[in-house]
Amino acid sequence: MKIKNLKLFPSLIVLTRVLYGMGWLLAGVTKITEKLWFKEPGIFLREYLMQSLQQSNVPPLYKIFIENIALEHVLIFNYVIPIVQIILGIFLIAGLFTIPSILVCLFMHINFILSGNMNLISLILYTNAFLLIIFRTNIYYFSLDKHFNWVSLFTININKRGTTVSLLSKKERLHDNS
């Protein structure tokens, strides 16, 4: 593929995917290095969750989740959250299991928002997740999903006659078959 043939828009979407992945990778690494999630397990996360319980913008149902599940298993969450963030960041940068990775990121974003914490960086990452889903046909350029032809893993069988709906456009499916 020559650089002359690159289209600008798909390249921008890929850049967005890579930057989104870098954001997740850095979030996980920061938790381990600067916030000492592994050196002082549970301290930062427990304090964060306790502060969430005091905030008025946290829904009552989510407060129940924090009290009965998150605080009870704070050490598990302490190790799982940064590791998952690092793995998701690497997957998104490489374009591996892209759609499932974005969906897991959205799930984690929703939990962050429900815990009463919304900042500019979180809002940008949350918005980028939807942008990547909307323009999902372009996220596979320069990705391992496309290299290994795993894009077909993300097709949905919508009726009993075996008709499938692809996440790629008709033009891109023709291009991939050639």
PDB file of C-alpha atoms in Angstrom:
ATOM      1  CA  MET A   1       0.000   0.000   0.000  1.00  0.00           C
ATOM      2  CA  LYS A   2       1.474   3.316  -1.062  1.00  0.00           C
ATOM      3  CA  ILE A   3       1.196   6.363   1.145  1.00  0.00           C
ATOM      4  CA  LYS A   4      -0.416   8.233  -1.765  1.00  0.00           C
ATOM      5  CA  ASN A   5      -3.385   5.856  -1.632  1.00  0.00           C
ATOM      6  CA  LEU A   6      -4.128   6.439   2.034  1.00  0.00           C
ATOM      7  CA  LYS A   7      -7.404   8.133   2.695  1.00  0.00           C
ATOM      8  CA  LEU A   8      -7.381  10.911   5.242  1.00  0.00           C
ATOM      9  CA  PHE A   9     -10.573  10.065   7.156  1.00  0.00           C
ATOM     10  CA  PRO A  10      -9.767   6.408   7.920  1.00  0.00           C
ATOM     11  CA  SER A  11      -6.299   7.505   8.996  1.00  0.00           C
ATOM     12  CA  LEU A  12      -7.839  10.014  11.416  1.00  0.00           C
ATOM     13  CA  ILE A  13     -10.112   7.335  12.850  1.00  0.00           C
ATOM     14  CA  VAL A  14      -7.129   5.028  13.298  1.00  0.00           C
ATOM     15  CA  LEU A  15      -5.245   7.872  14.980  1.00  0.00           C
ATOM     16  CA  THR A  16      -8.253   8.361  17.278  1.00  0.00           C
ATOM     17  CA  ARG A  17      -8.241   4.631  18.084  1.00  0.00           C
ATOM     18  CA  VAL A  18      -4.518   4.694  18.864  1.00  0.00           C
ATOM     19  CA  LEU A  19      -4.797   7.817  21.024  1.00  0.00           C
ATOM     20  CA  TYR A  20      -7.795   6.317  22.819  1.00  0.00           C
ATOM     21  CA  GLY A  21      -5.727   3.202  23.485  1.00  0.00           C
ATOM     22  CA  MET A  22      -2.834   5.322  24.741  1.00  0.00           C
ATOM     23  CA  GLY A  23      -5.227   7.056  27.141  1.00  0.00           C
ATOM     24  CA  TRP A  24      -6.272   3.702  28.591  1.00  0.00           C
ATOM     25  CA  LEU A  25      -2.708   2.417  28.713  1.00  0.00           C
ATOM     26  CA  LEU A  26      -1.520   5.529  30.530  1.00  0.00           C
ATOM     27  CA  ALA A  27      -4.467   5.376  32.947  1.00  0.00           C
ATOM     28  CA  GLY A  28      -3.452   1.868  33.985  1.00  0.00           C
ATOM     29  CA  VAL A  29       0.251   2.638  34.194  1.00  0.00           C
ATOM     30  CA  THR A  30      -0.432   5.806  36.221  1.00  0.00           C
ATOM     31  CA  LYS A  31      -2.475   3.849  38.747  1.00  0.00           C
ATOM     32  CA  ILE A  32       0.416   1.469  39.280  1.00  0.00           C
ATOM     33  CA  THR A  33       3.267   3.988  39.308  1.00  0.00           C
ATOM     34  CA  GLU A  34       1.934   7.287  40.672  1.00  0.00           C
ATOM     35  CA  LYS A  35      -1.067   6.246  42.726  1.00  0.00           C
ATOM     36  CA  LEU A  36       0.717   3.176  44.097  1.00  0.00           C
ATOM     37  CA  TRP A  37      -2.192   0.772  43.581  1.00  0.00           C
ATOM     38  CA  PHE A  38       0.179  -2.206  43.818  1.00  0.00           C
ATOM     39  CA  LYS A  39       2.585  -0.859  46.426  1.00  0.00           C
ATOM     40  CA  GLU A  40      -0.189   0.143  48.842  1.00  0.00           C
ATOM     41  CA  PRO A  41      -3.042  -2.146  47.747  1.00  0.00           C
ATOM     42  CA  GLY A  42      -6.577  -0.953  48.308  1.00  0.00           C
ATOM     43  CA  ILE A  43      -5.770   2.350  50.019  1.00  0.00           C
ATOM     44  CA  PHE A  44      -6.379   4.716  47.100  1.00  0.00           C
ATOM     45  CA  LEU A  45      -9.377   2.779  45.760  1.00  0.00           C
ATOM     46  CA  ARG A  46     -11.016   2.408  49.191  1.00  0.00           C
ATOM     47  CA  GLU A  47     -10.690   6.183  49.800  1.00  0.00           C
ATOM     48  CA  TYR A  48     -12.099   6.896  46.339  1.00  0.00           C
ATOM     49  CA  LEU A  49     -15.087   4.617  46.939  1.00  0.00           C
ATOM     50  CA  MET A  50     -15.729   6.056  50.401  1.00  0.00           C
ATOM     51  CA  GLN A  51     -15.759   9.572  48.909  1.00  0.00           C
ATOM     52  CA  SER A  52     -18.189   8.362  46.228  1.00  0.00           C
ATOM     53  CA  LEU A  53     -20.618   7.280  48.936  1.00  0.00           C
ATOM     54  CA  GLN A  54     -20.639  10.857  50.288  1.00  0.00           C
ATOM     55  CA  GLN A  55     -21.444  12.484  46.930  1.00  0.00           C
ATOM     56  CA  SER A  56     -25.012  13.446  46.130  1.00  0.00           C
ATOM     57  CA  ASN A  57     -24.671  12.801  42.382  1.00  0.00           C
ATOM     58  CA  VAL A  58     -24.033   9.054  42.853  1.00  0.00           C
ATOM     59  CA  PRO A  59     -27.263   7.099  42.216  1.00  0.00           C
ATOM     60  CA  PRO A  60     -28.600   5.192  45.241  1.00  0.00           C
ATOM     61  CA  LEU A  61     -28.438   1.863  43.411  1.00  0.00           C
ATOM     62  CA  TYR A  62     -24.763   2.443  42.632  1.00  0.00           C
ATOM     63  CA  LYS A  63     -24.112   3.312  46.277  1.00  0.00           C
ATOM     64  CA  ILE A  64     -25.518  -0.107  47.165  1.00  0.00           C
ATOM     65  CA  PHE A  65     -23.108  -1.662  44.656  1.00  0.00           C
ATOM     66  CA  ILE A  66     -20.195   0.256  46.198  1.00  0.00           C
ATOM     67  CA  GLU A  67     -21.118  -0.722  49.764  1.00  0.00           C
ATOM     68  CA  ASN A  68     -21.926  -4.382  49.159  1.00  0.00           C
ATOM     69  CA  ILE A  69     -19.623  -5.401  46.327  1.00  0.00           C
ATOM     70  CA  ALA A  70     -16.866  -2.899  45.536  1.00  0.00           C
ATOM     71  CA  LEU A  71     -15.779  -2.217  49.119  1.00  0.00           C
ATOM     72  CA  GLU A  72     -16.077  -5.892  50.046  1.00  0.00           C
ATOM     73  CA  HIS A  73     -13.781  -6.867  47.173  1.00  0.00           C
ATOM     74  CA  VAL A  74     -11.614  -3.753  46.991  1.00  0.00           C
ATOM     75  CA  LEU A  75      -8.359  -5.707  46.692  1.00  0.00           C
ATOM     76  CA  ILE A  76      -9.626  -7.637  43.673  1.00  0.00           C
ATOM     77  CA  PHE A  77     -10.723  -4.401  41.979  1.00  0.00           C
ATOM     78  CA  ASN A  78      -7.416  -2.826  43.009  1.00  0.00           C
ATOM     79  CA  TYR A  79      -5.461  -5.294  40.890  1.00  0.00           C
ATOM     80  CA  VAL A  80      -7.991  -5.912  38.112  1.00  0.00           C
ATOM     81  CA  ILE A  81      -8.714  -2.298  37.123  1.00  0.00           C
ATOM     82  CA  PRO A  82      -5.173  -1.175  36.191  1.00  0.00           C
ATOM     83  CA  ILE A  83      -4.309  -4.500  34.551  1.00  0.00           C
ATOM     84  CA  VAL A  84      -7.470  -4.408  32.426  1.00  0.00           C
ATOM     85  CA  GLN A  85      -6.783  -0.775  31.507  1.00  0.00           C
ATOM     86  CA  ILE A  86      -3.273  -1.663  30.341  1.00  0.00           C
ATOM     87  CA  ILE A  87      -4.493  -4.673  28.346  1.00  0.00           C
ATOM     88  CA  LEU A  88      -7.288  -2.643  26.729  1.00  0.00           C
ATOM     89  CA  GLY A  89      -4.825   0.111  25.860  1.00  0.00           C
ATOM     90  CA  ILE A  90      -2.498  -2.356  24.143  1.00  0.00           C
ATOM     91  CA  PHE A  91      -5.404  -4.018  22.306  1.00  0.00           C
ATOM     92  CA  LEU A  92      -6.713  -0.674  21.052  1.00  0.00           C
ATOM     93  CA  ILE A  93      -3.301   0.557  19.945  1.00  0.00           C
ATOM     94  CA  ALA A  94      -2.682  -2.675  18.046  1.00  0.00           C
ATOM     95  CA  GLY A  95      -6.252  -2.895  16.764  1.00  0.00           C
ATOM     96  CA  LEU A  96      -6.801  -6.307  18.336  1.00  0.00           C
ATOM     97  CA  PHE A  97     -10.340  -7.280  19.422  1.00  0.00           C
ATOM     98  CA  THR A  98     -11.188  -3.653  18.803  1.00  0.00           C
ATOM     99  CA  ILE A  99     -14.973  -3.591  19.206  1.00  0.00           C
ATOM    100  CA  PRO A 100     -15.023  -5.774  22.366  1.00  0.00           C
ATOM    101  CA  SER A 101     -12.224  -3.626  23.811  1.00  0.00           C
ATOM    102  CA  ILE A 102     -14.196  -0.446  23.159  1.00  0.00           C
ATOM    103  CA  LEU A 103     -17.292  -1.970  24.781  1.00  0.00           C
ATOM    104  CA  VAL A 104     -15.327  -2.940  27.894  1.00  0.00           C
ATOM    105  CA  CYS A 105     -13.908   0.598  27.995  1.00  0.00           C
ATOM    106  CA  LEU A 106     -17.433   2.007  27.808  1.00  0.00           C
ATOM    107  CA  PHE A 107     -18.502  -0.259  30.675  1.00  0.00           C
ATOM    108  CA  MET A 108     -15.599   1.016  32.774  1.00  0.00           C
ATOM    109  CA  HIS A 109     -16.423   4.627  31.807  1.00  0.00           C
ATOM    110  CA  ILE A 110     -20.024   4.178  32.889  1.00  0.00           C
ATOM    111  CA  ASN A 111     -18.867   2.890  36.271  1.00  0.00           C
ATOM    112  CA  PHE A 112     -16.536   5.848  36.629  1.00  0.00           C
ATOM    113  CA  ILE A 113     -19.367   8.265  35.839  1.00  0.00           C
ATOM    114  CA  LEU A 114     -21.777   6.482  38.184  1.00  0.00           C
ATOM    115  CA  SER A 115     -19.215   6.788  40.965  1.00  0.00           C
ATOM    116  CA  GLY A 116     -19.719  10.547  40.738  1.00  0.00           C
ATOM    117  CA  ASN A 117     -16.514  11.487  38.990  1.00  0.00           C
ATOM    118  CA  MET A 118     -16.571  13.265  35.669  1.00  0.00           C
ATOM    119  CA  ASN A 119     -13.650  15.275  34.351  1.00  0.00           C
ATOM    120  CA  LEU A 120     -12.570  16.580  30.971  1.00  0.00           C
ATOM    121  CA  ILE A 121     -10.248  13.693  30.152  1.00  0.00           C
ATOM    122  CA  SER A 122     -12.931  11.153  31.042  1.00  0.00           C
ATOM    123  CA  LEU A 123     -15.473  13.018  28.930  1.00  0.00           C
ATOM    124  CA  ILE A 124     -13.088  13.059  25.950  1.00  0.00           C
ATOM    125  CA  LEU A 125     -12.378   9.327  26.289  1.00  0.00           C
ATOM    126  CA  TYR A 126     -16.088   8.548  26.678  1.00  0.00           C
ATOM    127  CA  THR A 127     -16.935  10.581  23.576  1.00  0.00           C
ATOM    128  CA  ASN A 128     -14.126   8.957  21.602  1.00  0.00           C
ATOM    129  CA  ALA A 129     -15.531   5.511  22.386  1.00  0.00           C
ATOM    130  CA  PHE A 130     -18.811   6.445  20.718  1.00  0.00           C
ATOM    131  CA  LEU A 131     -16.960   8.077  17.826  1.00  0.00           C
ATOM    132  CA  LEU A 132     -15.045   4.849  17.234  1.00  0.00           C
ATOM    133  CA  ILE A 133     -18.232   2.794  17.341  1.00  0.00           C
ATOM    134  CA  ILE A 134     -20.021   5.145  14.943  1.00  0.00           C
ATOM    135  CA  PHE A 135     -17.133   5.001  12.470  1.00  0.00           C
ATOM    136  CA  ARG A 136     -16.309   1.368  13.200  1.00  0.00           C
ATOM    137  CA  THR A 137     -15.798   0.524   9.524  1.00  0.00           C
ATOM    138  CA  ASN A 138     -12.666   2.666   9.564  1.00  0.00           C
ATOM    139  CA  ILE A 139     -11.098   1.435  12.815  1.00  0.00           C
ATOM    140  CA  TYR A 140      -9.751  -1.703  11.167  1.00  0.00           C
ATOM    141  CA  TYR A 141      -7.227   0.062   8.934  1.00  0.00           C
ATOM    142  CA  PHE A 142      -3.745  -0.732  10.254  1.00  0.00           C
ATOM    143  CA  SER A 143      -5.077  -3.228  12.793  1.00  0.00           C
ATOM    144  CA  LEU A 144      -4.294  -6.782  13.793  1.00  0.00           C
ATOM    145  CA  ASP A 145      -8.008  -7.569  13.446  1.00  0.00           C
ATOM    146  CA  LYS A 146      -7.748  -6.854   9.716  1.00  0.00           C
ATOM    147  CA  HIS A 147      -4.317  -8.469   9.373  1.00  0.00           C
ATOM    148  CA  PHE A 148      -5.559 -11.766  10.833  1.00  0.00           C
ATOM    149  CA  ASN A 149      -8.934 -11.344   9.089  1.00  0.00           C
ATOM    150  CA  TRP A 150     -10.690 -11.342  12.476  1.00  0.00           C
ATOM    151  CA  VAL A 151     -13.066  -8.612  11.380  1.00  0.00           C
ATOM    152  CA  SER A 152     -15.497 -11.418  10.526  1.00  0.00           C
ATOM    153  CA  LEU A 153     -15.636 -12.241  14.251  1.00  0.00           C
ATOM    154  CA  PHE A 154     -17.661  -9.067  14.684  1.00  0.00           C
ATOM    155  CA  THR A 155     -20.540  -9.964  12.393  1.00  0.00           C
ATOM    156  CA  ILE A 156     -24.007 -10.557  13.731  1.00  0.00           C
ATOM    157  CA  ASN A 157     -26.365 -13.287  12.516  1.00  0.00           C
ATOM    158  CA  ILE A 158     -29.753 -11.535  12.527  1.00  0.00           C
ATOM    159  CA  ASN A 159     -32.165 -14.163  11.226  1.00  0.00           C
ATOM    160  CA  LYS A 160     -32.631 -17.908  10.955  1.00  0.00           C
ATOM    161  CA  ARG A 161     -31.883 -17.986   7.198  1.00  0.00           C
ATOM    162  CA  GLY A 162     -28.215 -17.313   7.901  1.00  0.00           C
ATOM    163  CA  THR A 163     -28.087 -13.735   6.684  1.00  0.00           C
ATOM    164  CA  THR A 164     -25.317 -11.852   8.400  1.00  0.00           C
ATOM    165  CA  VAL A 165     -24.736  -8.187   8.916  1.00  0.00           C
ATOM    166  CA  SER A 166     -21.141  -7.116   8.697  1.00  0.00           C
ATOM    167  CA  LEU A 167     -19.646  -4.175  10.506  1.00  0.00           C
ATOM    168  CA  LEU A 168     -17.774  -3.355   7.302  1.00  0.00           C
ATOM    169  CA  SER A 169     -19.336  -1.581   4.378  1.00  0.00           C
ATOM    170  CA  LYS A 170     -20.023  -3.469   1.142  1.00  0.00           C
ATOM    171  CA  LYS A 171     -17.142  -1.633  -0.552  1.00  0.00           C
ATOM    172  CA  GLU A 172     -14.677  -2.704   2.154  1.00  0.00           C
ATOM    173  CA  ARG A 173     -15.835  -6.342   2.060  1.00  0.00           C
ATOM    174  CA  LEU A 174     -15.212  -6.380  -1.691  1.00  0.00           C
ATOM    175  CA  HIS A 175     -11.811  -4.768  -1.115  1.00  0.00           C
ATOM    176  CA  ASP A 176     -10.904  -7.384   1.555  1.00  0.00           C
ATOM    177  CA  ASN A 177     -11.857 -10.266  -0.761  1.00  0.00           C
ATOM    178  CA  SER A 178      -9.566  -9.087  -3.530  1.00  0.00           C
TER     179      SER A 178
END
